[in-house]
PDB file of C-alpha atoms in Angstrom:
ATOM      1  CA  MET A   1       0.022  -0.023   0.012  1.00 66.00           C
ATOM      2  CA  THR A   2       1.393   3.445  -0.967  1.00 79.00           C
ATOM      3  CA  ILE A   3       0.143   6.613   0.539  1.00 79.00           C
ATOM      4  CA  LYS A   4       1.171   9.926  -1.024  1.00 86.00           C
ATOM      5  CA  VAL A   5       0.492  13.402   0.367  1.00 86.00           C
ATOM      6  CA  VAL A   6      -0.676  15.494  -2.653  1.00 90.00           C
ATOM      7  CA  ARG A   7      -1.457  18.758  -0.735  1.00 90.00           C
ATOM      8  CA  GLY A   8      -0.219  20.425   2.388  1.00 91.00           C
ATOM      9  CA  ASN A   9       2.718  19.716   4.674  1.00 92.00           C
ATOM     10  CA  PRO A  10       1.407  17.359   7.513  1.00 92.00           C
ATOM     11  CA  THR A  11       3.562  17.050  10.574  1.00 93.00           C
ATOM     12  CA  PRO A  12       4.881  13.584  11.340  1.00 92.00           C
ATOM     13  CA  GLU A  13       2.189  13.335  14.070  1.00 94.00           C
ATOM     14  CA  GLU A  14      -0.661  14.095  11.570  1.00 93.00           C
ATOM     15  CA  LEU A  15       0.793  11.665   9.077  1.00 92.00           C
ATOM     16  CA  ALA A  16       1.139   9.000  11.676  1.00 93.00           C
ATOM     17  CA  ALA A  17      -2.559   9.553  12.872  1.00 94.00           C
ATOM     18  CA  ALA A  18      -3.907   9.413   9.226  1.00 91.00           C
ATOM     19  CA  LEU A  19      -1.889   6.256   8.448  1.00 91.00           C
ATOM     20  CA  ALA A  20      -3.165   4.654  11.656  1.00 93.00           C
ATOM     21  CA  VAL A  21      -6.751   5.410  10.587  1.00 91.00           C
ATOM     22  CA  VAL A  22      -6.292   3.915   7.145  1.00 90.00           C
ATOM     23  CA  ARG A  23      -4.511   0.786   8.333  1.00 90.00           C
ATOM     24  CA  ALA A  24      -7.218   0.296  10.975  1.00 91.00           C
ATOM     25  CA  ARG A  25      -9.938   0.546   8.371  1.00 88.00           C
ATOM     26  CA  ALA A  26      -8.135  -1.992   5.964  1.00 87.00           C
ATOM     27  CA  ALA A  27      -7.617  -4.285   8.691  1.00 88.00           C
ATOM     28  CA  ALA A  28     -11.202  -4.245   9.655  1.00 84.00           C
ATOM     29  CA  ALA A  29     -12.426  -4.653   6.085  1.00 78.00           C
ATOM     30  CA  SER A  30     -10.076  -7.766   5.532  1.00 77.00           C
ATOM     31  CA  ALA A  31     -11.274  -9.279   8.888  1.00 74.00           C
ATOM     32  CA  MET A  32     -14.968  -9.203   7.651  1.00 67.00           C
ATOM     33  CA  PRO A  33     -15.952 -12.356   5.969  1.00 69.00           C
ATOM     34  CA  SER A  34     -16.472 -11.875   2.132  1.00 68.00           C
ATOM     35  CA  GLY A  35     -19.965 -13.371   2.134  1.00 68.00           C
ATOM     36  CA  ALA A  36     -21.277 -11.273   5.185  1.00 65.00           C
ATOM     37  CA  PRO A  37     -23.416  -8.234   4.451  1.00 69.00           C
ATOM     38  CA  ALA A  38     -22.151  -4.953   5.781  1.00 68.00           C
ATOM     39  CA  PRO A  39     -23.684  -3.784   9.071  1.00 68.00           C
ATOM     40  CA  ARG A  40     -26.412  -1.127   8.712  1.00 71.00           C
ATOM     41  CA  ALA A  41     -26.290   2.102  10.527  1.00 74.00           C
ATOM     42  CA  SER A  42     -28.834   2.346  13.134  1.00 76.00           C
ATOM     43  CA  TRP A  43     -29.731   5.909  11.985  1.00 75.00           C
ATOM     44  CA  SER A  44     -31.231   4.286   8.708  1.00 75.00           C
ATOM     45  CA  ASP A  45     -33.341   1.842  10.529  1.00 74.00           C
ATOM     46  CA  PRO A  46     -37.070   2.649   9.924  1.00 73.00           C
ATOM     47  CA  ALA A  47     -37.955   0.934  13.215  1.00 71.00           C
ATOM     48  CA  ARG A  48     -36.088   3.641  15.064  1.00 71.00           C
ATOM     49  CA  ILE A  49     -38.965   6.220  14.619  1.00 67.00           C
ATOM     50  CA  ALA A  50     -41.870   3.759  14.474  1.00 67.00           C
ATOM     51  CA  GLY A  51     -42.493   3.693  18.083  1.00 63.00           C
ATOM     52  CA  ARG A  52     -43.022   7.450  18.327  1.00 63.00           C
ATOM     53  CA  LEU A  53     -46.500   8.952  18.420  1.00 63.00           C
ATOM     54  CA  LEU A  54     -47.725  11.053  15.661  1.00 63.00           C
ATOM     55  CA  PRO A  55     -48.711  14.692  16.465  1.00 61.00           C
ATOM     56  CA  GLN A  56     -52.244  15.297  17.353  1.00 68.00           C
ATOM     57  CA  PRO A  57     -54.438  17.582  15.254  1.00 72.00           C
ATOM     58  CA  GLY A  58     -54.643  21.193  16.450  1.00 73.00           C
ATOM     59  CA  PRO A  59     -53.955  24.854  15.667  1.00 76.00           C
ATOM     60  CA  THR A  60     -50.144  24.186  15.978  1.00 70.00           C
ATOM     61  CA  ALA A  61     -50.040  20.604  14.575  1.00 69.00           C
ATOM     62  CA  TRP A  62     -48.347  21.958  11.373  1.00 69.00           C
ATOM     63  CA  SER A  63     -45.080  22.883  13.431  1.00 67.00           C
ATOM     64  CA  ARG A  64     -44.811  19.319  14.677  1.00 60.00           C
ATOM     65  CA  THR A  65     -45.205  17.509  11.430  1.00 59.00           C
ATOM     66  CA  TYR A  66     -41.538  17.425  10.268  1.00 60.00           C
ATOM     67  CA  TRP A  67     -39.796  17.005  13.581  1.00 54.00           C
ATOM     68  CA  PRO A  68     -41.680  14.101  15.506  1.00 53.00           C
ATOM     69  CA  GLY A  69     -39.591  14.450  18.691  1.00 53.00           C
ATOM     70  CA  ALA A  70     -39.968  18.340  19.051  1.00 48.00           C
TER      71      ALA A  70
END
C-alpha cells in the first residue's frame, strides 16, 4: 500500500494519525468475511422512529409534522 500526500505539509504526528486510521480501516475490512453483508447504521433503520406517536391535530400541529420529537 502506498500513501502519497498531494497537498499540504503534514507534521509527522498528523501523518502517523492518518496512516493509523487507514490501516485500521483496511484491517477491519479484511477481517470481515466476504459473504457477510455490511452492518447497517442504526440511523437508517425505519424501526427507530416507528415507536413514536404522531402529532395530534390542532392549531399548532403543522409545526410538529416534520420533527416528530420536538
